[in-house]
C-alpha positions in Angstrom: 5.8 56.7 26.6 6.7 54.6 29.7 4.6 54.3 32.6 6.4 53.9 36.0 5.4 53.8 39.7 7.2 55.7 42.1 6.9 55.7 45.9 7.1 59.0 48.0 8.6 59.3 51.4 5.3 58.3 52.9 5.2 54.9 51.3 2.2 56.0 48.8 2.8 54.9 45.3 1.9 57.2 42.4 1.9 56.3 38.5 3.3 58.5 36.0 2.3 58.1 32.3 -0.7 55.8 32.8 -2.2 54.6 29.7 -5.3 56.4 29.5 -6.5 54.7 26.3 -5.7 51.4 24.4 -1.8 51.1 24.1 -0.4 50.2 20.5 -0.1 46.5 21.7 -3.7 46.4 22.6 -4.8 48.3 19.4 -2.8 45.9 17.2 -4.3 42.8 19.0 -7.9 44.4 18.4 -7.0 43.7 14.7 -4.8 40.5 14.7 -5.9 39.0 18.2 -9.7 37.9 17.2 -10.5 34.1 17.3 -9.3 32.5 14.0 -7.9 36.2 12.6 -4.3 35.5 12.8 -4.4 31.9 11.3 -6.7 33.4 8.4 -4.0 36.0 7.5 -1.2 33.3 7.9 -3.1 31.1 5.6 -3.5 33.6 2.7 0.6 34.6 2.9 1.2 32.7 -0.3 -1.3 34.3 -2.3 -4.9 34.4 -3.2 -6.9 31.4 -1.7 -10.5 30.4 -2.3 -13.0 30.7 0.3 -13.9 26.9 0.6 -9.8 26.2 0.3 -9.6 28.4 3.4 -12.3 26.9 5.1 -10.6 23.6 4.7 -7.0 25.0 5.7 -8.6 26.3 9.1 -10.6 22.8 10.0 -12.0 23.8 13.3 -13.7 27.0 12.1 -17.1 27.3 11.0 -17.8 29.1 7.5 -19.9 31.5 9.3 -17.1 32.4 11.5 -14.4 32.5 8.7 -16.7 34.8 6.4 -17.1 37.1 9.4 -13.5 37.4 10.2 -12.9 37.8 6.3 -15.5 40.8 6.1 -13.6 42.3 9.5 -10.2 41.7 7.7 -11.7 43.4 4.4 -13.1 46.4 6.4 -9.4 47.1 8.0 -8.1 47.0 4.3 -6.0 43.9 5.3 -7.7 41.4 2.8 -9.0 42.1 -0.9 -12.2 39.8 -2.1 -12.3 39.0 -5.6 -15.1 37.4 -7.3 -13.6 35.2 -10.3 -16.7 33.5 -11.4 -20.4 34.2 -11.4 -21.9 30.6 -12.0 -21.2 29.3 -9.5 -20.0 31.8 -7.5 -16.1 31.6 -6.6 -14.5 33.9 -4.7 -10.5 34.3 -3.6 -9.1 36.5 -0.6 -5.6 38.2 -0.7 -3.5 40.1 1.6 -2.9 43.7 0.9 0.2 45.3 1.7 -1.1 46.3 5.1 -2.3 42.5 5.7 1.2 41.4 4.6 2.8 43.6 7.3 1.3 41.3 10.3 3.0 38.2 8.8 6.3 38.4 10.4 4.3 39.3 14.0 2.4 36.3 13.5 5.3 34.3 12.3 7.1 35.2 15.4 4.1 34.3 17.6 4.0 31.0 15.9 7.6 30.4 16.9 7.0 31.4 20.3 4.1 29.3 20.7 5.7 26.2 19.4 8.9 26.8 21.3 6.9 27.0 24.7 4.6 24.1 23.8 1.6 26.4 24.4 -1.9 24.2 24.2 
């Protein structure tokens, strides 16, 4: 639904179809817009990745932050956690089909960011 502002003959403005709840863009950003979330999804694009390898790929993110974001993504069914070894514990993370559906958006965002040399 498109919002619009119209001015009446007295010069007063009135908004039609105002967003009364978060719009679709805002709802999507709540999922992939968190700090490190998009990067985590992007680094899982080629298949399962072990936790420590993911931490190395992300560089500046703490393991606590990565763990927190992975749990959020897992609860939203964007990522699947698999235990591959009991001793020592080894875990991999992999995108679900729903998680993979965000890759095009993230790649477009990456290209846009690089094109405009965003810091």
